[in-house]
Tab-separated table of C-alpha atoms and ligand atoms in Angstrom:
chain	number	residue	atom	x	y	z
A	777	MET	CA	-1.337	2.589	-12.138
A	778	PHE	CA	1.700	4.688	-10.401
A	779	GLU	CA	4.368	4.279	-8.718
A	780	ILE	CA	4.160	5.341	-4.984
A	781	SER	CA	6.687	6.579	-2.921
A	782	LEU	CA	6.806	7.567	1.035
A	783	ILE	CA	9.351	10.555	1.909
A	784	PRO	CA	9.698	11.058	5.828
A	785	ALA	CA	8.814	14.587	6.668
A	786	PHE	CA	9.257	16.384	10.590
A	787	LYS	CA	9.289	13.880	13.346
A	788	ASP	CA	7.052	11.245	12.406
A	789	ASN	CA	4.748	12.720	8.827
A	790	TYR	CA	5.242	10.949	5.538
A	791	ILE	CA	5.228	12.916	2.670
A	792	PHE	CA	4.106	10.932	-0.362
A	793	VAL	CA	5.183	11.059	-4.267
A	794	LEU	CA	2.915	10.065	-6.741
A	795	SER	CA	5.005	9.016	-10.058
A	796	ALA	CA	4.497	7.771	-13.609
A	797	GLY	CA	7.681	7.726	-16.227
A	798	ARG	CA	8.360	11.368	-15.153
A	799	ARG	CA	5.424	13.199	-13.689
A	800	ALA	CA	4.767	12.909	-9.800
A	801	PHE	CA	2.303	13.930	-7.889
A	802	VAL	CA	2.447	14.978	-4.251
A	803	VAL	CA	0.178	13.935	-1.327
A	804	ASP	CA	-0.090	16.165	1.900
A	805	PRO	CA	3.540	17.578	1.315
A	806	GLY	CA	3.753	20.145	4.690
A	807	ASP	CA	7.458	20.710	3.640
A	808	ALA	CA	8.875	21.801	0.307
A	809	ALA	CA	12.523	20.687	0.715
A	810	PRO	CA	12.714	16.860	0.594
A	811	VAL	CA	10.431	17.316	-2.173
A	812	PHE	CA	13.047	18.738	-3.908
A	813	ASP	CA	15.141	16.756	-3.271
A	814	HIS	CA	13.316	13.368	-3.895
A	815	LEU	CA	12.047	15.202	-7.321
A	816	GLN	CA	14.820	16.203	-8.504
A	817	ALA	CA	16.622	12.850	-7.557
A	818	ALA	CA	14.789	11.168	-9.296
A	819	ASP	CA	14.208	13.068	-11.828
A	820	LEU	CA	10.940	14.022	-11.670
A	821	ALA	CA	8.041	17.455	-12.668
A	822	LEU	CA	5.794	17.955	-10.256
A	823	ALA	CA	2.176	18.392	-11.666
A	824	GLY	CA	-0.304	18.217	-8.854
A	825	ILE	CA	-0.514	18.237	-5.514
A	826	LEU	CA	-3.956	16.572	-3.142
A	827	ILE	CA	-4.178	17.629	0.221
A	828	THR	CA	-6.073	16.022	2.466
A	829	HIS	CA	-6.610	18.965	5.106
A	830	HIS	CA	-5.392	22.207	6.279
A	831	HIS	CA	-3.431	21.629	9.007
A	832	ALA	CA	0.564	22.780	8.528
A	833	ASP	CA	2.198	20.058	8.909
A	834	HIS	CA	0.128	18.753	5.436
A	835	GLN	CA	0.008	21.419	3.527
A	836	GLY	CA	3.189	24.035	4.708
A	837	GLY	CA	5.014	23.586	1.493
A	838	VAL	CA	2.759	24.407	-1.194
A	839	ALA	CA	3.158	27.453	-2.005
A	840	ALA	CA	7.332	27.043	-2.663
A	841	LEU	CA	6.290	24.659	-4.491
A	842	GLN	CA	3.753	25.484	-6.899
A	843	ALA	CA	5.947	28.557	-7.509
A	844	ALA	CA	7.988	26.560	-9.050
A	845	THR	CA	6.391	24.104	-10.577
A	846	GLY	CA	3.029	25.378	-11.482
A	847	ALA	CA	1.291	22.025	-9.905
A	848	GLU	CA	-2.427	22.216	-9.593
A	849	VAL	CA	-3.253	21.976	-6.180
A	850	PHE	CA	-6.238	19.812	-5.405
A	851	ALA	CA	-7.607	20.796	-2.079
A	852	PRO	CA	-10.469	20.480	0.707
A	853	ALA	CA	-13.083	23.294	-0.891
A	854	ASP	CA	-13.962	24.732	2.686
A	855	GLU	CA	-10.822	25.004	4.326
A	856	SER	CA	-8.142	27.420	4.571
A	857	ILE	CA	-5.864	26.024	1.849
A	858	THR	CA	-2.524	27.845	-0.106
A	859	GLY	CA	-2.861	27.945	-3.997
A	860	ARG	CA	-5.214	25.631	-4.238
A	861	THR	CA	-6.442	25.514	-7.709
A	862	ARG	CA	-9.286	22.265	-7.930
A	863	PRO	CA	-11.344	22.584	-4.518
A	864	LEU	CA	-13.204	19.508	-3.628
A	865	ARG	CA	-15.719	18.404	-1.249
A	866	GLY	CA	-16.020	14.358	-2.161
A	867	GLY	CA	-17.975	12.592	-4.690
A	868	GLU	CA	-15.641	13.688	-6.871
A	869	THR	CA	-14.100	11.563	-9.392
A	870	ILE	CA	-10.179	13.088	-10.239
A	871	LYS	CA	-7.611	12.313	-12.654
A	872	VAL	CA	-4.700	11.498	-11.074
A	873	LEU	CA	-1.281	11.075	-13.764
A	874	ASP	CA	-4.271	8.970	-15.652
A	875	VAL	CA	-5.483	6.963	-12.748
A	876	PRO	CA	-9.323	7.809	-12.101
A	877	VAL	CA	-8.726	9.159	-7.972
A	878	GLU	CA	-12.162	8.889	-6.140
A	879	VAL	CA	-12.288	12.046	-3.845
A	880	MET	CA	-14.161	10.559	-0.486
A	881	ALA	CA	-15.238	13.144	2.479
A	882	VAL	CA	-14.167	11.673	5.581
A	883	PRO	CA	-14.806	14.829	7.863
A	884	GLY	CA	-13.709	14.172	12.027
A	885	HIS	CA	-10.092	15.451	12.239
A	886	THR	CA	-11.183	18.554	10.167
A	887	LEU	CA	-14.500	19.071	8.860
A	888	GLY	CA	-13.457	19.531	5.113
A	889	HIS	CA	-10.890	16.396	5.582
A	890	LEU	CA	-10.652	14.921	2.115
A	891	ALA	CA	-8.895	10.622	1.104
A	892	TYR	CA	-8.215	9.953	-2.029
A	893	ARG	CA	-8.751	6.374	-3.004
A	894	ALA	CA	-6.879	4.984	-6.735
A	895	GLY	CA	-7.129	1.566	-7.286
A	896	ASN	CA	-5.845	0.012	-3.417
A	897	ALA	CA	-4.350	2.801	-2.817
A	898	LEU	CA	-6.010	4.892	0.282
A	899	PHE	CA	-4.399	8.231	1.233
A	900	CYS	CA	-6.263	8.520	4.162
A	901	GLY	CA	-4.169	12.064	5.951
A	902	ASP	CA	-5.047	11.731	9.518
A	903	THR	CA	-7.999	9.856	9.972
A	904	LEU	CA	-6.758	6.415	9.953
A	905	PHE	CA	-3.644	5.331	11.506
A	906	GLY	CA	-1.871	1.962	11.922
A	907	ALA	CA	-4.133	1.234	15.123
A	908	GLY	CA	-5.607	4.256	16.161
A	909	CYS	CA	-7.321	7.248	13.962
A	910	GLY	CA	-6.880	10.962	14.294
A	911	ARG	CA	-7.546	12.810	17.294
A	912	LEU	CA	-11.286	15.265	16.586
A	913	PHE	CA	-9.452	18.917	15.985
A	914	GLU	CA	-12.955	19.850	14.301
A	915	GLY	CA	-16.201	17.387	13.682
A	916	THR	CA	-17.593	15.106	16.261
A	917	PRO	CA	-17.688	12.063	17.289
A	918	GLY	CA	-20.453	10.510	14.736
A	919	GLN	CA	-18.812	12.430	12.376
A	920	MET	CA	-15.448	10.927	12.010
A	921	ALA	CA	-16.714	7.051	13.394
A	922	ALA	CA	-19.042	7.693	10.345
A	923	SER	CA	-16.186	8.345	7.961
A	924	LEU	CA	-14.330	5.424	10.176
A	925	ALA	CA	-16.634	3.726	8.939
A	926	ARG	CA	-16.351	4.112	5.306
A	927	LEU	CA	-12.989	3.547	5.221
A	928	ALA	CA	-13.610	0.284	6.903
A	929	ASP	CA	-15.811	-0.712	4.784
A	930	LEU	CA	-13.129	-0.958	1.502
A	931	PRO	CA	-11.318	-4.008	0.402
A	932	ASP	CA	-9.402	-6.008	2.873
A	933	ASP	CA	-6.399	-5.717	1.016
A	934	THR	CA	-6.483	-1.544	1.291
A	935	ARG	CA	-2.901	-0.554	1.174
A	936	VAL	CA	-3.638	3.103	3.211
A	937	TYR	CA	-1.550	5.571	3.297
A	938	CYS	CA	-1.733	7.498	6.338
A	939	ALA	CA	0.438	10.114	7.244
A	940	HIS	CA	2.236	10.056	9.931
A	941	GLU	CA	4.469	7.202	11.753
A	942	TYR	CA	2.471	6.187	14.890
A	943	THR	CA	1.777	2.598	14.462
A	944	ALA	CA	3.841	1.657	17.539
A	945	MET	CA	2.842	4.229	19.873
A	946	ASN	CA	-0.571	3.170	19.397
A	947	LEU	CA	-0.637	-0.551	19.676
A	948	PRO	CA	-0.061	-0.299	23.486
A	949	PHE	CA	-3.408	1.221	23.706
A	950	ALA	CA	-4.911	-1.676	21.414
A	951	GLN	CA	-4.044	-4.092	24.089
A	952	ALA	CA	-4.991	-1.665	26.466
A	953	VAL	CA	-8.368	-2.101	25.123
A	954	GLU	CA	-7.875	-5.742	24.179
A	955	PRO	CA	-5.274	-7.775	25.715
A	956	GLU	CA	-6.782	-11.041	24.664
A	957	ASN	CA	-6.494	-10.244	20.967
A	958	PRO	CA	-3.535	-12.400	19.845
A	959	ALA	CA	-3.574	-10.210	17.000
A	960	ILE	CA	-3.130	-7.808	18.665
A	961	VAL	CA	0.318	-8.936	20.365
A	962	ALA	CA	2.016	-10.597	16.666
A	963	ARG	CA	1.499	-6.930	15.603
A	964	GLN	CA	3.123	-5.401	18.142
A	965	ALA	CA	5.841	-7.986	17.987
A	966	ARG	CA	6.077	-6.970	13.832
A	967	VAL	CA	6.578	-3.846	14.219
A	968	ALA	CA	8.526	-3.886	17.108
A	969	ALA	CA	11.221	-4.964	13.989
A	970	LEU	CA	10.030	-3.174	11.178
A	971	ARG	CA	10.741	0.555	13.546
A	972	SER	CA	13.881	-0.326	14.708
A	973	ALA	CA	15.318	-1.871	11.507
A	974	GLY	CA	14.103	2.450	10.106
A	975	GLN	CA	11.157	0.929	8.258
A	976	PRO	CA	8.116	2.431	7.884
A	977	THR	CA	4.781	0.171	8.980
A	978	VAL	CA	2.982	2.460	6.129
A	979	PRO	CA	0.973	1.760	3.774
A	980	LEU	CA	-0.634	-0.243	6.516
A	981	LEU	CA	-3.141	-2.714	5.113
A	982	LEU	CA	-7.014	-2.469	5.718
A	983	ALA	CA	-7.375	-5.982	7.204
A	984	GLU	CA	-4.568	-5.664	10.177
A	985	GLU	CA	-6.488	-2.900	10.642
A	986	LYS	CA	-9.573	-4.446	11.136
A	987	ALA	CA	-8.133	-6.990	12.838
A	988	THR	CA	-6.487	-4.809	15.870
A	989	ASN	CA	-7.159	-1.472	15.491
A	990	PRO	CA	-9.883	-0.613	18.278
A	991	PHE	CA	-11.009	2.423	16.533
A	992	LEU	CA	-12.561	-0.306	13.416
A	993	ARG	CA	-13.938	-2.308	16.065
A	994	CYS	CA	-16.413	-0.948	18.153
A	995	GLN	CA	-18.679	-3.767	17.289
A	996	VAL	CA	-16.664	-6.657	18.934
A	997	PRO	CA	-17.665	-7.791	21.941
A	998	ALA	CA	-14.674	-7.524	23.831
A	999	VAL	CA	-14.500	-3.385	22.870
A	1000	LEU	CA	-17.930	-3.089	23.632
A	1001	ALA	CA	-17.357	-4.701	27.323
A	1002	VAL	CA	-14.726	-2.003	27.646
A	1003	ALA	CA	-16.388	0.497	25.936
A	1004	HIS	CA	-19.353	0.110	28.666
A	1005	ARG	CA	-17.261	0.382	31.664
A	1006	LEU	CA	-16.180	4.007	29.931
A	1007	GLY	CA	-20.087	5.013	30.307
A	1008	ALA	CA	-20.672	3.997	25.876
A	1009	VAL	CA	-24.783	2.979	25.780
A	1010	ASP	CA	-25.617	0.388	24.471
A	1011	GLY	CA	-26.930	0.291	21.060
A	1012	ASP	CA	-25.111	3.573	19.805
A	1013	PRO	CA	-21.755	2.515	18.306
A	1014	VAL	CA	-20.888	6.723	18.491
A	1015	SER	CA	-21.387	6.396	21.553
A	1016	VAL	CA	-19.094	3.451	22.142
A	1017	PHE	CA	-16.494	5.727	18.819
A	1018	ALA	CA	-16.301	8.274	21.718
A	1019	ALA	CA	-15.465	6.466	25.118
A	1020	LEU	CA	-12.844	4.805	23.091
A	1021	ARG	CA	-11.588	8.513	21.522
A	1022	THR	CA	-11.567	10.054	24.988
A	1023	TRP	CA	-9.292	6.908	26.830
A	1024	ARG	CA	-7.166	7.320	23.830
A	1025	ASN	CA	-6.327	10.623	24.332
A	1026	ASN	CA	-6.060	10.025	28.460
A	1027	PHE	CA	-4.339	7.740	27.850
B	770	ZN	ZN1	-3.712	16.727	10.970
B	771	FE	FE1	-0.481	15.535	11.151
């Protein structure tokens, strides 16, 4: 398995560096400068780039990185991606630094959005966040709910490398949905301590998301009850998800 490092970028993005020996891949390089700095400091040669979706904060650094290194660019086939050499739609298995990586289609935030899974590491872009999920810029609630359900089906020990540090910002909403959930209260204290020490909350642990993230808890009675008050329909999990997402947009 490769090693994984985090590079903070912009206000709250993370770029991930996967390395084995002197070779490296990066995931979602929205900015090239901090990636060049990291590669130089760690004496790494860039072999490839994985892109989850087309937004500029995820692919803005690709042109400069590819021009300097000739790196392969693995990216959604049906989105506008700079320098893409390996178009993907989900369902493929690719090799990253000799490790097999499963490509998953997770539409919702964007229509061609991909997640990449290697062992117990999941790179999910802007689909699942700490105590939250991505906004629906292109997809339907049904698509996003199905994508999140596929991620929730992964093993509990999955480490979730999401592309933004949003956990502290999302937890007050999780608590508003489930004021009686002690796991959310406990997580708020842990996250506050991490953030005040300047530490990331990423990678997330999937088991903790299942216990505290309202968007992975659309079947839990307390969450169902709240969603029904917001107008969700009985027996329709997509309407439960949609009601929560709409509330979150206005929270
Ligand atoms: Zn995005
Ligand atoms: Fe983003």
